[in-house]
Coordinates of C-alpha atoms in Angstrom, one line a residue:
M1 CA -2.0 -22.1 -19.4
L2 CA 0.2 -19.3 -20.7
V3 CA 3.4 -20.5 -22.4
G4 CA 6.3 -18.1 -23.0
T5 CA 9.0 -18.8 -25.4
A6 CA 12.7 -18.1 -24.7
G7 CA 15.9 -18.5 -26.5
H8 CA 18.5 -17.0 -28.9
I9 CA 17.6 -15.1 -32.0
D10 CA 16.9 -17.2 -35.1
H11 CA 16.5 -20.5 -33.1
G12 CA 13.0 -20.9 -34.4
K13 CA 10.7 -19.7 -31.6
T14 CA 8.2 -18.0 -33.9
T15 CA 8.3 -20.9 -36.4
L16 CA 7.6 -23.3 -33.6
V17 CA 4.7 -21.3 -32.3
K18 CA 3.2 -21.3 -35.8
A19 CA 3.6 -25.0 -36.0
L20 CA 1.8 -25.5 -32.7
T21 CA -1.0 -23.0 -33.3
G22 CA -1.2 -22.2 -36.9
V23 CA -0.7 -18.5 -36.1
D24 CA 2.2 -16.3 -37.2
A25 CA 3.0 -14.4 -34.0
D26 CA 5.1 -11.8 -35.9
R27 CA 2.5 -9.1 -36.3
L28 CA 4.6 -6.1 -37.3
P29 CA 5.4 -5.4 -41.0
E30 CA 9.0 -4.9 -40.1
E31 CA 9.1 -8.3 -38.4
K32 CA 7.7 -10.0 -41.5
A33 CA 10.1 -8.1 -43.8
R34 CA 13.2 -8.9 -41.8
G35 CA 12.2 -12.3 -40.6
I36 CA 13.0 -11.6 -36.9
T37 CA 10.9 -10.9 -33.9
L38 CA 11.1 -7.4 -32.5
D39 CA 8.3 -7.2 -30.1
L40 CA 5.9 -9.5 -28.3
G41 CA 3.7 -11.8 -30.4
Y42 CA 0.6 -13.7 -29.3
A43 CA -1.0 -16.9 -30.4
Y44 CA -3.7 -19.2 -29.1
A45 CA -4.6 -22.8 -29.6
P46 CA -8.0 -24.3 -28.5
L47 CA -7.9 -27.5 -26.5
A48 CA -10.2 -30.5 -26.4
D49 CA -11.7 -29.6 -23.1
G50 CA -12.8 -26.2 -24.4
S51 CA -10.0 -24.2 -22.8
V52 CA -7.4 -22.3 -24.7
L53 CA -3.6 -22.6 -24.7
G54 CA -2.0 -19.1 -24.9
F55 CA 1.5 -18.4 -26.3
I56 CA 3.6 -15.3 -25.8
D57 CA 6.5 -15.2 -28.3
V58 CA 9.4 -13.0 -27.3
P59 CA 12.3 -11.5 -29.3
G60 CA 15.7 -13.2 -28.9
H61 CA 17.9 -10.3 -29.8
E62 CA 20.2 -9.1 -27.0
K63 CA 19.1 -5.5 -27.4
L64 CA 15.4 -6.5 -26.9
I65 CA 15.7 -7.9 -23.4
H66 CA 13.2 -5.3 -22.1
N67 CA 10.6 -6.7 -24.5
M68 CA 11.4 -10.3 -23.5
L69 CA 11.0 -9.4 -19.8
A70 CA 7.7 -7.7 -20.5
G71 CA 6.5 -10.9 -22.1
A72 CA 7.7 -13.1 -19.3
T73 CA 5.5 -11.3 -16.8
G74 CA 2.7 -13.6 -15.7
I75 CA 3.5 -16.7 -17.8
D76 CA 2.9 -20.2 -16.3
F77 CA 5.2 -22.3 -18.5
V78 CA 8.5 -21.8 -20.2
L79 CA 9.3 -23.1 -23.6
L80 CA 13.0 -22.8 -24.0
V81 CA 14.0 -23.1 -27.6
V82 CA 17.5 -24.2 -28.6
A83 CA 18.6 -24.8 -32.2
A84 CA 20.3 -28.2 -32.6
D85 CA 22.9 -26.8 -35.1
D86 CA 24.0 -23.9 -32.9
G87 CA 23.4 -25.3 -29.4
P88 CA 23.1 -22.9 -26.5
M89 CA 24.0 -19.4 -27.5
P90 CA 24.5 -16.1 -25.5
Q91 CA 20.8 -15.2 -25.4
T92 CA 19.9 -18.8 -24.6
R93 CA 22.0 -18.5 -21.4
E94 CA 20.8 -15.0 -20.6
H95 CA 17.1 -15.8 -21.1
L96 CA 17.5 -18.9 -18.9
E97 CA 19.2 -16.8 -16.2
L98 CA 16.3 -14.3 -16.3
L99 CA 13.7 -17.0 -16.1
D100 CA 15.4 -18.6 -13.2
L101 CA 15.6 -15.2 -11.4
L102 CA 11.8 -14.8 -12.0
G103 CA 11.2 -18.1 -10.2
L104 CA 9.8 -19.9 -13.2
T105 CA 10.1 -23.7 -12.8
H106 CA 7.5 -25.3 -15.1
G107 CA 8.7 -25.8 -18.6
A108 CA 10.0 -27.9 -21.5
I109 CA 12.9 -27.6 -23.9
A110 CA 12.4 -27.6 -27.7
L111 CA 15.5 -28.7 -29.6
T112 CA 14.7 -27.3 -33.0
K113 CA 16.1 -27.6 -36.5
I114 CA 16.8 -31.4 -36.1
D115 CA 16.2 -31.7 -39.9
A116 CA 19.4 -29.7 -40.4
V117 CA 21.8 -31.8 -38.3
S118 CA 23.3 -35.3 -38.1
P119 CA 22.4 -37.8 -35.4
Q120 CA 25.8 -37.2 -33.8
R121 CA 25.3 -33.4 -33.6
L122 CA 21.8 -34.0 -32.2
D123 CA 23.2 -36.1 -29.4
A124 CA 25.8 -33.5 -28.7
A125 CA 23.2 -30.8 -28.6
R126 CA 21.2 -32.8 -26.1
Q127 CA 24.2 -33.0 -23.8
E128 CA 24.9 -29.3 -24.1
V129 CA 21.3 -28.4 -23.2
A130 CA 21.3 -30.8 -20.2
A131 CA 24.5 -29.2 -18.9
L132 CA 23.0 -25.7 -19.5
V133 CA 19.8 -26.2 -17.4
A134 CA 21.5 -28.1 -14.6
G135 CA 21.0 -26.2 -11.4
T136 CA 18.3 -24.0 -12.7
G137 CA 14.5 -24.1 -12.3
L138 CA 14.2 -26.0 -15.6
A139 CA 16.6 -28.8 -14.6
G140 CA 15.0 -32.1 -15.4
S141 CA 12.5 -30.6 -17.9
P142 CA 11.6 -32.8 -20.8
L143 CA 13.4 -32.2 -24.1
F144 CA 11.6 -32.5 -27.4
P145 CA 13.7 -32.8 -30.6
L146 CA 11.6 -31.4 -33.4
S147 CA 11.5 -29.3 -36.6
G148 CA 9.1 -26.4 -36.8
R149 CA 9.7 -26.3 -40.6
T150 CA 8.8 -30.0 -41.3
G151 CA 6.5 -30.6 -38.3
E152 CA 8.6 -33.6 -37.1
G153 CA 8.2 -34.0 -33.3
V154 CA 5.8 -31.1 -33.0
A155 CA 2.8 -33.3 -32.1
A156 CA 4.7 -34.8 -29.1
L157 CA 5.4 -31.3 -27.8
R158 CA 1.8 -30.3 -28.4
A159 CA 0.6 -33.3 -26.5
H160 CA 2.9 -32.6 -23.6
L161 CA 1.7 -28.9 -23.4
E162 CA -1.9 -30.1 -23.3
S163 CA -1.1 -32.5 -20.5
A164 CA 0.8 -29.9 -18.6
A165 CA -2.1 -27.4 -19.0
A166 CA -4.5 -30.0 -17.5
D167 CA -2.2 -30.7 -14.6
L168 CA -1.2 -27.2 -13.8
P169 CA -2.8 -25.9 -10.6
R170 CA -5.2 -23.1 -11.4
R171 CA -4.1 -19.7 -10.1
L172 CA -5.8 -18.5 -7.1
E173 CA -8.5 -15.9 -8.0
A174 CA -8.6 -14.4 -4.5
G175 CA -7.7 -10.8 -4.2
R176 CA -8.5 -7.8 -6.3
F177 CA -8.0 -7.5 -10.0
R178 CA -4.7 -6.4 -11.5
L179 CA -3.4 -6.7 -15.1
A180 CA 0.0 -5.6 -16.4
I181 CA -0.5 -3.9 -19.8
D182 CA 1.8 -5.1 -22.5
R183 CA -0.1 -3.6 -25.5
S184 CA -2.6 -0.8 -26.1
F185 CA -4.3 0.2 -29.3
S186 CA -7.5 1.8 -30.6
I187 CA -10.3 0.2 -32.6
T188 CA -12.9 2.3 -34.5
G189 CA -16.2 2.0 -32.8
V190 CA -14.7 0.3 -29.7
G191 CA -12.2 2.8 -28.4
T192 CA -9.1 2.1 -26.4
V193 CA -8.2 -1.5 -25.9
V194 CA -5.4 -2.9 -23.7
T195 CA -4.1 -6.4 -23.4
G196 CA -2.1 -8.2 -20.8
T197 CA -1.9 -11.0 -18.3
A198 CA -4.2 -10.9 -15.3
H199 CA -2.0 -11.3 -12.2
A200 CA -4.8 -11.6 -9.7
G201 CA -8.5 -11.5 -9.1
S202 CA -11.2 -11.3 -11.8
V203 CA -12.8 -8.7 -14.0
R204 CA -16.2 -8.5 -15.6
V205 CA -17.8 -6.4 -18.3
G206 CA -19.1 -3.3 -16.6
D207 CA -16.5 -3.2 -13.8
S208 CA -14.9 0.1 -12.8
V209 CA -11.1 0.0 -12.9
L210 CA -8.2 2.4 -12.8
V211 CA -5.3 2.8 -15.2
S212 CA -2.3 3.1 -12.7
P213 CA -0.4 5.2 -13.0
P214 CA -1.6 7.9 -13.8
G215 CA -4.9 7.0 -12.1
L216 CA -7.3 7.2 -15.0
K217 CA -10.8 6.1 -14.2
A218 CA -12.3 3.6 -16.7
R219 CA -15.1 1.1 -17.2
V220 CA -14.7 -2.3 -18.9
R221 CA -17.1 -2.0 -21.8
G222 CA -15.9 -5.2 -23.5
L223 CA -13.7 -8.2 -22.8
H224 CA -11.8 -10.9 -24.7
V225 CA -10.2 -13.7 -22.7
Q226 CA -7.7 -16.0 -24.4
D227 CA -8.7 -14.5 -27.8
R228 CA -12.4 -15.2 -27.2
P229 CA -15.3 -12.9 -26.3
A230 CA -16.1 -13.3 -22.6
E231 CA -18.1 -11.7 -19.7
V232 CA -15.4 -12.4 -17.1
G233 CA -11.6 -12.8 -17.0
H234 CA -9.6 -14.5 -14.3
A235 CA -6.1 -14.5 -12.9
G236 CA -3.6 -16.3 -15.2
E237 CA -5.5 -15.5 -18.4
R238 CA -4.7 -13.3 -21.3
C239 CA -7.3 -10.5 -21.4
A240 CA -8.1 -7.7 -23.8
L241 CA -10.2 -5.0 -22.2
A242 CA -12.1 -2.4 -24.2
L243 CA -12.1 0.7 -21.9
A244 CA -14.5 3.6 -21.7
G245 CA -13.3 6.7 -20.0
R246 CA -12.1 10.3 -20.4
F247 CA -8.8 9.5 -22.0
E248 CA -7.3 8.6 -25.3
K249 CA -5.2 5.7 -26.6
K250 CA -2.1 7.9 -26.2
D251 CA -2.7 8.2 -22.5
V252 CA -2.3 4.4 -21.9
A253 CA 0.9 2.5 -22.6
R254 CA 2.9 -0.7 -21.8
G255 CA 4.1 -0.6 -18.3
M256 CA 0.9 0.7 -16.8
W257 CA -1.6 -1.5 -14.9
I258 CA -5.3 -2.0 -14.9
V259 CA -6.3 -2.4 -11.3
D260 CA -9.2 -2.5 -8.9
P261 CA -9.5 1.0 -7.5
A262 CA -8.5 -0.2 -4.0
L263 CA -5.1 -1.2 -5.4
A264 CA -4.3 2.1 -7.1
M265 CA -1.3 3.0 -4.9
P266 CA 1.6 3.8 -7.2
L267 CA 4.9 3.8 -5.2
S268 CA 8.4 5.0 -5.7
R269 CA 10.1 2.6 -3.3
F270 CA 9.6 -0.8 -1.8
H271 CA 11.4 -3.4 0.3
A272 CA 12.4 -6.7 -1.3
E273 CA 14.6 -9.7 -1.3
L274 CA 17.0 -10.3 -4.2
R275 CA 19.6 -12.7 -5.5
V276 CA 22.7 -12.0 -7.6
P277 CA 23.2 -14.9 -10.0
A278 CA 26.4 -16.9 -10.0
G279 CA 29.1 -15.5 -12.2
Q280 CA 27.9 -11.9 -11.9
K281 CA 29.7 -8.9 -10.4
P282 CA 28.9 -8.0 -6.8
L283 CA 26.0 -5.6 -6.2
A284 CA 26.9 -2.4 -4.5
H285 CA 24.9 -0.1 -2.2
M286 CA 23.0 2.6 -4.1
Q287 CA 24.0 1.1 -7.4
V288 CA 22.1 2.5 -10.4
V289 CA 19.9 -0.1 -12.1
H290 CA 17.0 -0.6 -14.5
V291 CA 14.1 -2.2 -12.6
H292 CA 12.0 -4.5 -14.8
L293 CA 8.7 -4.9 -12.9
G294 CA 5.5 -6.1 -14.6
T295 CA 5.8 -4.9 -18.1
E296 CA 7.7 -1.7 -17.1
D297 CA 11.4 -0.7 -17.2
I298 CA 12.2 2.0 -14.7
P299 CA 15.5 3.5 -13.8
G300 CA 16.3 3.3 -10.1
R301 CA 18.8 2.5 -7.3
V302 CA 19.3 -0.3 -4.8
A303 CA 19.8 0.4 -1.1
L304 CA 21.2 -2.6 0.7
L305 CA 19.6 -3.2 4.1
D306 CA 21.4 -6.2 5.7
C307 CA 24.8 -6.1 4.1
Q308 CA 27.4 -3.8 2.5
E309 CA 27.7 -5.8 -0.8
V310 CA 25.9 -8.7 -2.4
G311 CA 28.3 -11.2 -3.9
A312 CA 27.6 -13.6 -6.8
G313 CA 25.1 -16.3 -5.7
A314 CA 24.2 -14.4 -2.5
T315 CA 20.9 -13.0 -1.4
A316 CA 20.0 -9.8 0.4
L317 CA 17.2 -7.6 1.8
V318 CA 17.1 -4.3 -0.1
E319 CA 15.1 -1.2 -0.7
I320 CA 14.4 -0.4 -4.3
L321 CA 14.2 3.3 -5.1
L322 CA 12.4 4.1 -8.4
D323 CA 12.7 7.2 -10.5
R324 CA 9.0 7.2 -11.3
D325 CA 6.0 5.6 -9.6
T326 CA 4.5 2.2 -10.5
P327 CA 2.1 -0.1 -8.7
A328 CA 3.5 -3.3 -7.0
L329 CA 2.4 -5.8 -4.5
R330 CA 4.1 -8.3 -2.2
G331 CA 5.2 -11.3 -4.2
D332 CA 5.8 -9.5 -7.5
R333 CA 9.0 -10.6 -9.3
F334 CA 11.4 -8.1 -10.8
I335 CA 14.7 -8.1 -12.6
L336 CA 17.6 -5.6 -12.2
R337 CA 19.8 -4.7 -15.1
D338 CA 22.8 -2.4 -15.0
A339 CA 22.7 1.3 -15.7
A340 CA 23.5 0.7 -19.4
A341 CA 20.7 -2.0 -19.6
Q342 CA 23.3 -4.5 -21.0
R343 CA 23.8 -6.9 -18.1
T344 CA 21.6 -8.7 -15.6
V345 CA 22.5 -7.6 -12.1
A346 CA 20.0 -9.5 -9.9
G347 CA 16.4 -10.7 -9.6
G348 CA 14.1 -10.4 -6.7
R349 CA 10.7 -10.4 -5.1
V350 CA 8.7 -7.6 -3.6
L351 CA 8.1 -8.0 0.2
D352 CA 6.6 -4.7 1.5
I353 CA 5.2 -1.8 -0.5
F354 CA 4.8 0.4 2.6
P355 CA 8.3 0.6 4.0
P356 CA 9.2 2.9 6.9
T357 CA 11.2 6.0 6.3
R358 CA 13.3 5.4 9.5
H359 CA 15.0 2.5 11.2
K360 CA 15.0 0.5 8.0
R361 CA 18.0 -1.5 9.1
A362 CA 16.8 -2.1 12.7
P363 CA 16.8 -5.8 13.8
Q364 CA 13.0 -5.7 14.3
R365 CA 12.5 -4.5 10.7
L366 CA 14.9 -7.0 9.2
A367 CA 13.1 -9.8 11.2
L368 CA 9.8 -8.6 9.7
L369 CA 11.2 -8.6 6.2
D370 CA 12.5 -12.1 6.8
A371 CA 9.0 -13.2 7.9
L372 CA 7.5 -11.6 4.8
R373 CA 9.5 -14.1 2.7
N374 CA 7.0 -16.7 3.9
D375 CA 4.0 -17.1 1.5
D376 CA 1.6 -17.4 4.5
P377 CA 0.6 -13.9 5.5
A378 CA -0.2 -15.2 9.0
V379 CA 3.6 -15.6 9.7
A380 CA 4.3 -11.9 9.1
L381 CA 1.1 -10.8 10.8
G382 CA 2.0 -12.8 13.9
L383 CA 5.4 -11.2 14.1
L384 CA 4.1 -7.7 13.4
A385 CA 1.4 -8.0 16.1
G386 CA 4.2 -8.5 18.7
Q387 CA 6.2 -5.5 17.3
A388 CA 3.5 -2.9 16.7
T389 CA 2.9 -1.1 20.0
A390 CA 0.6 1.5 18.2
G391 CA -1.3 -1.2 16.2
I392 CA -1.0 -2.8 12.8
D393 CA -2.4 -0.8 9.8
L394 CA -4.6 -3.6 8.6
D395 CA -5.6 -1.7 5.4
H396 CA -1.9 -1.5 4.4
F397 CA -1.3 -5.1 5.3
A398 CA -4.3 -6.3 3.2
V399 CA -3.3 -4.2 0.2
N400 CA 0.3 -5.4 0.4
W401 CA -0.9 -9.0 0.2
N402 CA -3.8 -8.2 -2.0
L403 CA -6.3 -9.8 0.4
A404 CA -10.0 -9.6 -0.4
Q405 CA -12.1 -8.2 2.5
A406 CA -13.5 -11.5 3.5
D407 CA -10.1 -13.2 3.5
A408 CA -8.6 -10.3 5.4
D409 CA -11.3 -10.5 8.1
A410 CA -10.8 -14.2 8.5
L411 CA -7.1 -13.7 8.9
W412 CA -7.6 -11.0 11.6
Q413 CA -9.9 -13.4 13.5
R414 CA -7.6 -16.4 13.1
A415 CA -4.7 -14.2 14.5
G416 CA -6.8 -13.2 17.5
L417 CA -6.5 -9.5 16.8
R418 CA -8.5 -6.7 18.5
V419 CA -9.7 -4.7 15.5
M420 CA -10.5 -1.0 15.8
R421 CA -12.2 0.7 12.9
D422 CA -12.9 4.4 12.0
G423 CA -14.6 4.6 8.6
N424 CA -12.3 2.9 6.1
A425 CA -9.3 2.8 8.5
A426 CA -8.6 -0.3 10.6
L427 CA -6.0 -1.0 13.3
G428 CA -5.2 -4.4 14.7
F429 CA -3.8 -5.2 18.1
A430 CA -2.6 -8.4 19.8
A431 CA -4.4 -8.9 23.1
A432 CA -1.2 -8.5 25.0
A433 CA -0.3 -5.3 23.2
W434 CA -3.8 -3.8 23.8
E435 CA -3.5 -4.6 27.6
A436 CA 0.0 -3.1 27.7
L437 CA -1.4 0.1 26.1
G438 CA -4.0 0.3 28.8
A439 CA -1.4 -0.2 31.6
R440 CA 0.7 2.5 30.0
L441 CA -2.2 4.9 30.1
V442 CA -3.0 4.2 33.7
D443 CA 0.7 4.6 34.7
A444 CA 0.9 7.9 32.9
L445 CA -2.1 9.2 34.8
A446 CA -0.5 8.1 38.1
A447 CA 2.7 9.8 37.2
E448 CA 0.9 13.0 36.3
H449 CA -1.1 13.0 39.5
A450 CA 2.2 12.7 41.5
R451 CA 3.7 15.5 39.5
A452 CA 0.7 17.9 39.7
P453 CA -1.6 16.7 42.6
D454 CA -3.6 19.9 42.4
M455 CA -4.6 19.2 38.8
I456 CA -8.0 17.4 38.3
G457 CA -6.5 15.3 35.6
V458 CA -5.2 15.3 32.0
E459 CA -7.1 16.4 28.9
R460 CA -7.6 13.4 26.5
E461 CA -5.5 14.7 23.6
R462 CA -2.6 15.6 25.9
L463 CA -2.8 12.2 27.5
R464 CA -2.5 10.5 24.1
R465 CA 0.6 12.6 23.3
M466 CA 2.1 11.6 26.6
T467 CA 1.5 7.9 26.3
V468 CA 1.3 6.7 22.6
P469 CA 1.5 9.7 20.2
G470 CA 1.6 7.4 17.2
L471 CA -1.8 5.9 18.1
P472 CA -4.6 7.3 16.0
R473 CA -7.2 9.2 17.9
F474 CA -10.1 6.7 17.2
A475 CA -8.1 3.8 18.7
F476 CA -7.0 5.9 21.7
D477 CA -10.6 6.8 22.3
A478 CA -11.6 3.2 22.2
L479 CA -8.9 2.4 24.7
C480 CA -10.1 5.1 27.0
A481 CA -13.7 4.0 26.7
E482 CA -12.7 0.5 27.7
L483 CA -10.7 1.7 30.7
L484 CA -13.6 3.9 31.8
A485 CA -16.0 1.0 31.5
L486 CA -13.7 -1.2 33.6
G487 CA -13.5 1.5 36.2
L488 CA -9.7 1.8 35.9
V489 CA -10.0 5.4 34.8
A490 CA -12.5 8.1 35.7
Q491 CA -13.6 11.3 33.8
T492 CA -14.6 14.7 35.0
R493 CA -15.8 16.7 32.1
A494 CA -12.8 17.0 29.7
W495 CA -10.3 15.5 32.1
L496 CA -9.3 11.9 32.6
H497 CA -7.9 10.8 36.0
L498 CA -7.6 7.8 38.3
P499 CA -10.8 7.0 40.3
T500 CA -8.9 7.6 43.5
H501 CA -7.6 11.1 42.5
G502 CA -9.4 14.2 43.5
V503 CA -8.6 17.9 44.1
S504 CA -10.2 20.5 46.3
V505 CA -10.2 24.3 46.3
S506 CA -9.2 26.0 49.5
A507 CA -11.8 28.1 51.3
A508 CA -9.9 31.3 50.6
D509 CA -9.8 30.5 46.9
R510 CA -13.4 29.6 46.9
E511 CA -14.4 32.8 48.6
L512 CA -12.4 35.0 46.2
F513 CA -13.6 33.1 43.1
A514 CA -17.2 33.5 44.3
A515 CA -16.6 37.3 44.3
L516 CA -15.1 37.3 40.8
R517 CA -17.2 34.7 39.0
P518 CA -20.2 37.0 38.4
L519 CA -18.0 38.9 35.9
L520 CA -17.4 35.7 34.0
D521 CA -21.1 34.7 34.1
S522 CA -22.2 38.1 32.9
A523 CA -20.7 37.5 29.4
P524 CA -20.3 33.7 29.3
Y525 CA -19.3 33.4 25.6
N526 CA -16.8 36.3 25.8
P527 CA -15.9 36.8 29.5
P528 CA -13.4 39.5 30.5
R529 CA -9.8 38.5 30.4
V530 CA -7.6 38.4 33.5
R531 CA -6.5 42.0 33.2
D532 CA -10.1 43.2 32.8
V533 CA -11.2 41.2 35.8
A534 CA -8.3 42.7 37.9
N535 CA -9.2 46.3 36.7
A536 CA -12.9 45.9 37.4
T537 CA -12.4 44.5 41.0
G538 CA -9.1 46.1 42.1
T539 CA -7.6 42.6 42.7
P540 CA -3.9 42.4 41.7
E541 CA -3.6 41.0 38.2
D542 CA -1.2 38.2 39.1
S543 CA -3.5 37.2 42.0
V544 CA -6.4 36.8 39.5
R545 CA -4.2 34.9 37.1
Q546 CA -2.9 32.4 39.7
L547 CA -6.4 32.0 41.2
F548 CA -7.9 31.2 37.8
K549 CA -5.1 28.7 37.1
R550 CA -5.9 26.9 40.4
I551 CA -9.6 26.9 39.7
A552 CA -8.9 25.5 36.2
R553 CA -6.9 22.7 37.7
A554 CA -10.0 21.7 39.7
G555 CA -12.0 21.6 36.5
E556 CA -14.2 24.6 36.9
L557 CA -12.6 26.9 34.4
Y558 CA -11.1 26.4 31.0
P559 CA -8.2 28.4 29.5
V560 CA -9.7 28.9 26.1
A561 CA -7.0 31.3 25.1
H562 CA -4.1 33.1 26.8
D563 CA -5.5 34.8 30.0
H564 CA -9.0 34.1 28.8
Y565 CA -10.9 31.7 31.1
Y566 CA -14.4 30.4 30.5
T567 CA -16.5 28.7 33.2
A568 CA -17.3 25.0 32.8
A569 CA -21.0 25.8 32.3
A570 CA -20.2 28.2 29.5
V571 CA -17.9 25.7 27.8
A572 CA -20.7 23.1 28.1
E573 CA -23.1 25.5 26.4
L574 CA -20.6 26.3 23.6
A575 CA -20.0 22.6 23.0
A576 CA -23.7 22.1 22.6
I577 CA -23.9 25.0 20.1
V578 CA -21.0 23.6 18.1
R579 CA -22.7 20.2 18.1
A580 CA -25.9 21.7 16.8
L581 CA -24.1 23.7 14.1
G582 CA -22.4 20.5 13.0
E583 CA -25.8 18.7 12.7
E584 CA -27.2 21.6 10.7
A585 CA -24.3 21.7 8.3
D586 CA -21.1 19.8 7.6
G587 CA -19.5 21.4 10.6
A588 CA -19.2 24.6 12.6
C589 CA -17.3 27.5 11.0
I590 CA -16.2 30.8 12.5
A591 CA -19.0 32.8 10.9
S592 CA -21.8 30.4 11.9
L593 CA -20.5 30.2 15.6
R594 CA -20.0 34.0 15.7
D595 CA -23.5 34.6 14.4
R596 CA -25.0 32.1 16.9
I597 CA -23.3 33.3 20.1
F598 CA -23.4 37.1 19.3
D599 CA -26.9 37.2 17.8
G600 CA -25.7 37.9 14.3
G601 CA -23.6 40.9 15.3
G602 CA -20.7 41.9 13.3
G603 CA -18.1 41.5 16.0
G604 CA -16.7 38.5 17.8
R605 CA -14.9 36.8 14.9
K606 CA -11.6 36.6 16.9
V607 CA -13.4 35.1 19.9
A608 CA -15.3 32.5 17.7
T609 CA -11.9 31.5 16.2
Q610 CA -10.4 31.0 19.7
I611 CA -13.3 28.9 20.8
L612 CA -13.2 26.6 17.8
E613 CA -9.4 26.3 18.0
F614 CA -9.8 25.4 21.7
F615 CA -12.3 22.6 20.9
D616 CA -9.8 21.3 18.2
R617 CA -7.0 21.4 20.7
I618 CA -8.7 19.3 23.3
G619 CA -10.0 16.9 20.7
Y620 CA -13.7 17.7 20.8
T621 CA -13.6 18.7 17.1
R622 CA -11.2 18.5 14.2
R623 CA -10.6 21.0 11.5
V624 CA -11.6 20.0 7.9
R625 CA -10.7 23.0 5.7
D626 CA -12.8 25.9 7.0
D627 CA -15.1 23.7 9.2
H628 CA -14.7 22.2 12.6
V629 CA -16.3 18.8 12.7
L630 CA -17.2 16.8 15.7
R631 CA -15.2 13.6 16.2
H632 CA -17.8 10.9 15.5
D633 CA -16.2 8.2 17.7
G634 CA -18.7 8.1 20.5
A635 CA -16.0 8.5 23.0
M636 CA -16.0 12.3 23.6
P637 CA -17.4 13.4 27.0
E638 CA -20.7 15.0 27.4
W639 CA -20.0 18.6 28.4
T640 CA -21.9 19.4 31.6
A641 CA -21.4 22.1 34.2
P642 CA -20.0 21.0 37.6

């Protein structure tokens, strides 16, 4: 269990930690010289069961709230320290307010310096503390009168902490590892060492991790957990990681995170819920704030999503806009302070780290954010499945909730999702949504047949843009494959159409095309253009152009470029060549295609470019830098001549 102190300066927090552990948590020379805590201090106490009780001692000065908040990140148990002679003071109240906004509810109250007060004053101090914590997360917490100087009452508090540690539910270790860095230093012979509280998952010696931001790759070469050497560290434990990597100690600082590489997604905005504490000023739209998240303090702004102003004691859905990137996940707690960092503005919880850029205030979006308040991811997933016509980005959903792969797969199955995968990408569809997409595609084909009955069908990529342009290509291809297998859609070479739809070429067009086609066949990979065909045969240019358009609608010609038509047989041969080039290398490029179809001649670069761009356009290939790579989705048609 991690215990964090809280309270006003000079109320005996550090003295009490030393009485409980034997360790002076003030580690800086200036702290020892001045007798006040300036930064976070750490102490550990072994327990009878072999576990270790960890303490994070925080400064109590009003100007050091940023350090206090960095220490409060990830603690399990609050030890609110109030001096019996002073009673609750300004920082007592401020610390308590911050802890309440962070959602911390497990704790105890230490009423210190009882050796310096009368019994009457001690009773009055008890009443003052009880009134102070009423209505907060620490209401009803046990109070222990004690003296850290003489040791009176310390044993009772120590016994309570040990009992609380035994009863405290162990943090879930599911999900990927993440640790908020609160300290970094260098040790000769060891290298860079970082310390912090593990928020999720586990880490082992030898694991590869990232420092985020700025995305530094590292390997865990050594590990201490709760101040002891260890091979593995778990969520909820204080960990010190010795890191090996191409960086120096100066490159790593408080506010950064050590994360599993899959979680290295620094962000500059997220959607959240927040609450303005009672007695504070209303929170305005686009108000400038300091955002305390993890161990970091970042300037930013607050955009209100469901209201115009958040009054004292009220809650709201908001977008937090950060001045610099930081990692975050759904459920992370944060504190907002005013622009001068002198007053607490609000506290909240992250809901979505992948917010949309548009329609952020739409009723559907606000309903989803409301569902994300529920700690069961199935609630938000169920609502999202009904909203997402183009599928749910399951990778983003899993990262937002920090779901391990096995847990994510089990959730998709429990929700009854149809999962479509393409490499590392995965989309999920509710059964009804998937069926609706199929119906929309069939309806689009019917409408297109009615509009252009002389067209054989619609090219696959054009059909995707007509129906669901936001649907990724791999999911659209899976939908088409299913409809083809069910017989609801048919395919003629590159065109999709309804099974009942067909086109025919008139006898006159067929006769004229038979006379012109030998010109196209004579140079199949670079046939004459419309003007050249017209000049060679004496046929009016516009007549040739209109004829080729009609033949193309029947699926026997392809307009590879403007006024440049290839026969279906030639396109089938070119498609096979592009496939072969892709198998020989990482993809077909202009030079390799030119050399193959023109026998290594120096010309033909422009034609090769047009052919590859045509295959990209209709979805047979996709461009990756200078190469044109086949789409490996198994759904592309086999190119055959009619």
